[in-house]
């Protein structure tokens, strides 16, 4: 039935006749009601008849055209059935007005419904050919506001690369926009359903479309081949942009994972910049402080802590975490005053209590600082017992214990600090074997002992 | 204290000819109006600037480093004898330089056709990172894995003074604040009894550009670098004169401050507040400075590590002092070591004589500084920067067209090596590359403005946002340039 498919292409040409004719019919209809002397009833009913015939043709052509696919399913559904409703209404109006009863309640209301119906149907049709934003895009500001239209907000803003799923949040929306019109639960051209994940992975009637390598994937071949070729996808509408092709290719190269987050797959610099530009997604690994949000420390609490002999300062303008340092005022004892820091236990990220004569007991307060990242407690009489208080600091990255009384015995406790990256144990009671054992127990931690003067080897 | 009056007073101080001309273009009515506008503009930053603590004490973003130790090798050491190994240059030794390399170039001394000069050193790769270091820096070879090399540095100025000014103040001309001043202005000092910006000089001479390289320019004068001497009184006139004891000194300062306070209340000039706080600081420094400058208390193994000899004015002593000041929370510690200008015109500035002495003077102390900072956990938040104001030519210098009596190289702006270590900088990497004779950077070039932007970034400051209004416009350290070297940041 190629001829019928071809006929479908005449839909845009036909569709304007019934719109014009029927609006004309309604116009004459109302003039004739107001001016009965015109005696226009014959014209009105004839126009309704013409409208009915041409709208019927347009609807038929439209039906054929829709079979080609490539349109948004929901819009086409509404456009199709509204269109057919218009055909039926024009038929009814012709029947009703044929005998000259223009002024009855039925035809009067029906004619108004017809005008509204035509406007809506026509708009839906236009939306499909020109795109949804066509009308609003260049409208004056106040219209844009009314339509709550925002430029450049076409893509979802993703905040956290840890929780953004590559397929669900980045790839699926692309496929939905560009492929699902023909490959969905309702239409499966070429036997391919891309909406249902299992069926998508299974492929179409010619086999799999996805491989763990972009170049080998039918999907990727189809979206990157010469657009003039018949096999190029999508056959209609806007092709995938460079960025979209790059993202799909990246996803395929990563093995087409369906549940992995952005941080668990590798992303080359080009992809990183695309993700940044398109989704505002910063893929750079973020530290604990950058990822975590805490309430600000009130000015009141800041002043109290200052009064106790600590310097306290916000780490940066864009975070509420604070940096706290013992000011080392001779007359004050840190061990008596450290309790005040419990008030900001969540907000302390960096703490410096070096050379303060800090005791083991005082470390229990430190042990409750959940977000502590950097801790300096060097030059203090701290023993292995004190370290036991620190084992729950799960975000601690750097721990400075140089010149304290700790020994090999605290190694098991130190090994429990799972975020630890740097450990300073110069001038402690650690034995050389103890340090060696510790290094093997926590291979990811840089254990820093001390340096002594060495006569350099002559390189000559 | 009348805040509005205070602002008006301050603003009047920065009104200039440029303001007048600008406002004249729109007539006198507009002039009057714009004066009103100007009075309110920027008032916040200005009042705060007059306080000792710096702008707001809080950086734009999370700082990786809290302080900087800047080791400036005044006169500019030859990168081709220390870090930038070029076998091709070695092969071309003693051959005349091709004209194509000289066309359109300006040199400080080279004229006519000079000869190429191969490395006056032996090179080897060191550490896990495989960094190339010459035999002149045997100690430093053992710390290369803690260091990030910038091999394609370049600058705009080929003479010492302007190049030093460009490097430290962002402009080759006098009058701009130095990087240490900008940082203390932006972040304040962490130390309550020491200045935020300290300068230590060794090698017998201050740098060619004079004290302007640590001056505060148009920033309030409290932000200028304070030079401490490692011999005699660490700061001039810090000791009480004979016959005056500390309590009398304290009472004197108290009395002066009271008078100043009264003056401030009647006139409202915030510079008076500055003066009051400076007197108080000076009083505290009488105790704190001699204390921090006294390296006798350091244990023997530390002296051995640095190669220090108490009582001498040396780069080694200054390195140890730098660490002591870093521990006390000084924000910016700047060391200058003079004598690297290896032209070859005399023995003291020859690559085969004076240059080798300089290498011996700095090699052990600067390596010890890195190790000592590291074992104390200070390298984590201390940024160490090392380098000269420019590089040296791959050609042998022929001053006035005649071969110099000793081996040397001329000033060179297009390629030189610097290194950074610590706070927020990736260790054990080399960034940038020069061509096969070390003449131009061919990959990842870094301009001195980029270096400044990166140092500020490491301290948590956006170099485009730290500005100060002067002569009718907002100035910043990097002026209109500067890109952060993202590749070397952790």
Short mmCIF file of C-alpha atoms in Angstrom, two decimals, chain A residues 284 287 289-290 313-319 323 325 327 350 352 374 376 378-379 397-400 402 422 424-427 446 448-460, chain B residues 56-64 66-67 122 124 126 134-136 138-139 146 187 190 192 301-302 304-306 327-328 331 363-364 370-378 380-381:
data_model
loop_
_atom_site.label_atom_id
_atom_site.label_comp_id
_atom_site.label_asym_id
_atom_site.label_seq_id
_atom_site.Cartn_x
_atom_site.Cartn_y
_atom_site.Cartn_z
CA UNK A 284 35.59 15.93 40.04
CA UNK A 287 36.07 15.67 49.55
CA UNK A 289 33.66 18.62 53.44
CA UNK A 290 32.56 19.61 49.95
CA UNK A 313 36.96 30.32 61.80
CA UNK A 314 34.74 29.26 58.95
CA UNK A 315 36.79 27.23 56.46
CA UNK A 316 35.50 29.04 53.38
CA UNK A 317 32.61 31.21 52.26
CA UNK A 318 30.82 28.29 50.63
CA UNK A 319 30.80 25.93 53.60
CA UNK A 323 38.62 25.31 61.59
CA UNK A 325 42.76 25.97 66.93
CA UNK A 327 45.33 29.61 71.08
CA UNK A 350 39.94 20.85 61.07
CA UNK A 352 44.58 21.87 65.87
CA UNK A 374 42.20 16.94 59.87
CA UNK A 376 46.63 17.88 64.87
CA UNK A 378 51.19 16.53 68.12
CA UNK A 379 53.58 17.49 70.91
CA UNK A 397 42.02 11.92 56.65
CA UNK A 398 45.04 13.33 58.38
CA UNK A 399 46.22 12.62 61.91
CA UNK A 400 49.28 14.27 63.37
CA UNK A 402 54.37 13.35 66.18
CA UNK A 422 48.23 10.61 56.23
CA UNK A 424 52.47 11.53 61.29
CA UNK A 425 54.32 9.49 63.92
CA UNK A 426 57.79 11.00 64.00
CA UNK A 427 59.33 11.01 67.51
CA UNK A 446 51.06 7.49 53.99
CA UNK A 448 55.39 9.71 57.83
CA UNK A 449 58.25 9.05 60.21
CA UNK A 450 61.19 11.39 60.40
CA UNK A 451 64.20 12.43 58.38
CA UNK A 452 67.78 12.54 59.48
CA UNK A 453 70.73 14.10 57.79
CA UNK A 454 72.22 11.86 55.13
CA UNK A 455 75.35 12.57 53.22
CA UNK A 456 74.04 12.41 49.69
CA UNK A 457 75.53 9.90 47.32
CA UNK A 458 77.70 11.59 44.81
CA UNK A 459 76.07 11.35 41.42
CA UNK A 460 79.29 11.80 39.50
CA UNK B 56 37.14 38.89 56.22
CA UNK B 57 39.47 36.14 57.24
CA UNK B 58 37.43 33.71 55.17
CA UNK B 59 38.55 32.53 51.74
CA UNK B 60 36.36 32.30 48.66
CA UNK B 61 36.82 28.58 48.56
CA UNK B 62 38.33 25.90 50.73
CA UNK B 63 42.01 26.58 51.18
CA UNK B 64 44.47 23.78 50.60
CA UNK B 66 47.23 28.13 55.12
CA UNK B 67 50.58 29.74 54.52
CA UNK B 122 75.55 15.95 34.95
CA UNK B 124 70.16 11.94 36.38
CA UNK B 126 65.57 10.67 40.68
CA UNK B 134 71.64 17.74 38.13
CA UNK B 135 74.56 16.76 40.30
CA UNK B 136 74.66 20.29 41.72
CA UNK B 138 72.47 16.16 45.54
CA UNK B 139 70.28 16.68 48.63
CA UNK B 146 57.40 15.74 47.17
CA UNK B 187 43.20 36.49 54.90
CA UNK B 190 47.01 33.67 62.09
CA UNK B 192 48.62 37.27 67.29
CA UNK B 301 69.91 16.87 64.59
CA UNK B 302 67.85 19.73 63.21
CA UNK B 304 72.55 18.93 61.05
CA UNK B 305 69.54 18.44 58.78
CA UNK B 306 69.55 22.07 57.63
CA UNK B 327 54.74 26.88 63.15
CA UNK B 328 53.80 30.21 64.71
CA UNK B 331 50.95 33.75 56.68
CA UNK B 363 70.67 22.57 48.28
CA UNK B 364 70.74 21.09 51.75
CA UNK B 370 60.69 20.20 52.85
CA UNK B 371 61.57 17.18 54.97
CA UNK B 372 61.20 19.02 58.24
CA UNK B 373 57.86 20.52 57.26
CA UNK B 374 56.76 17.08 56.17
CA UNK B 375 57.69 15.23 59.35
CA UNK B 376 55.88 17.85 61.41
CA UNK B 377 52.79 17.61 59.26
CA UNK B 378 53.21 21.22 58.18
CA UNK B 380 50.10 19.56 54.29
CA UNK B 381 49.02 23.16 54.66
#
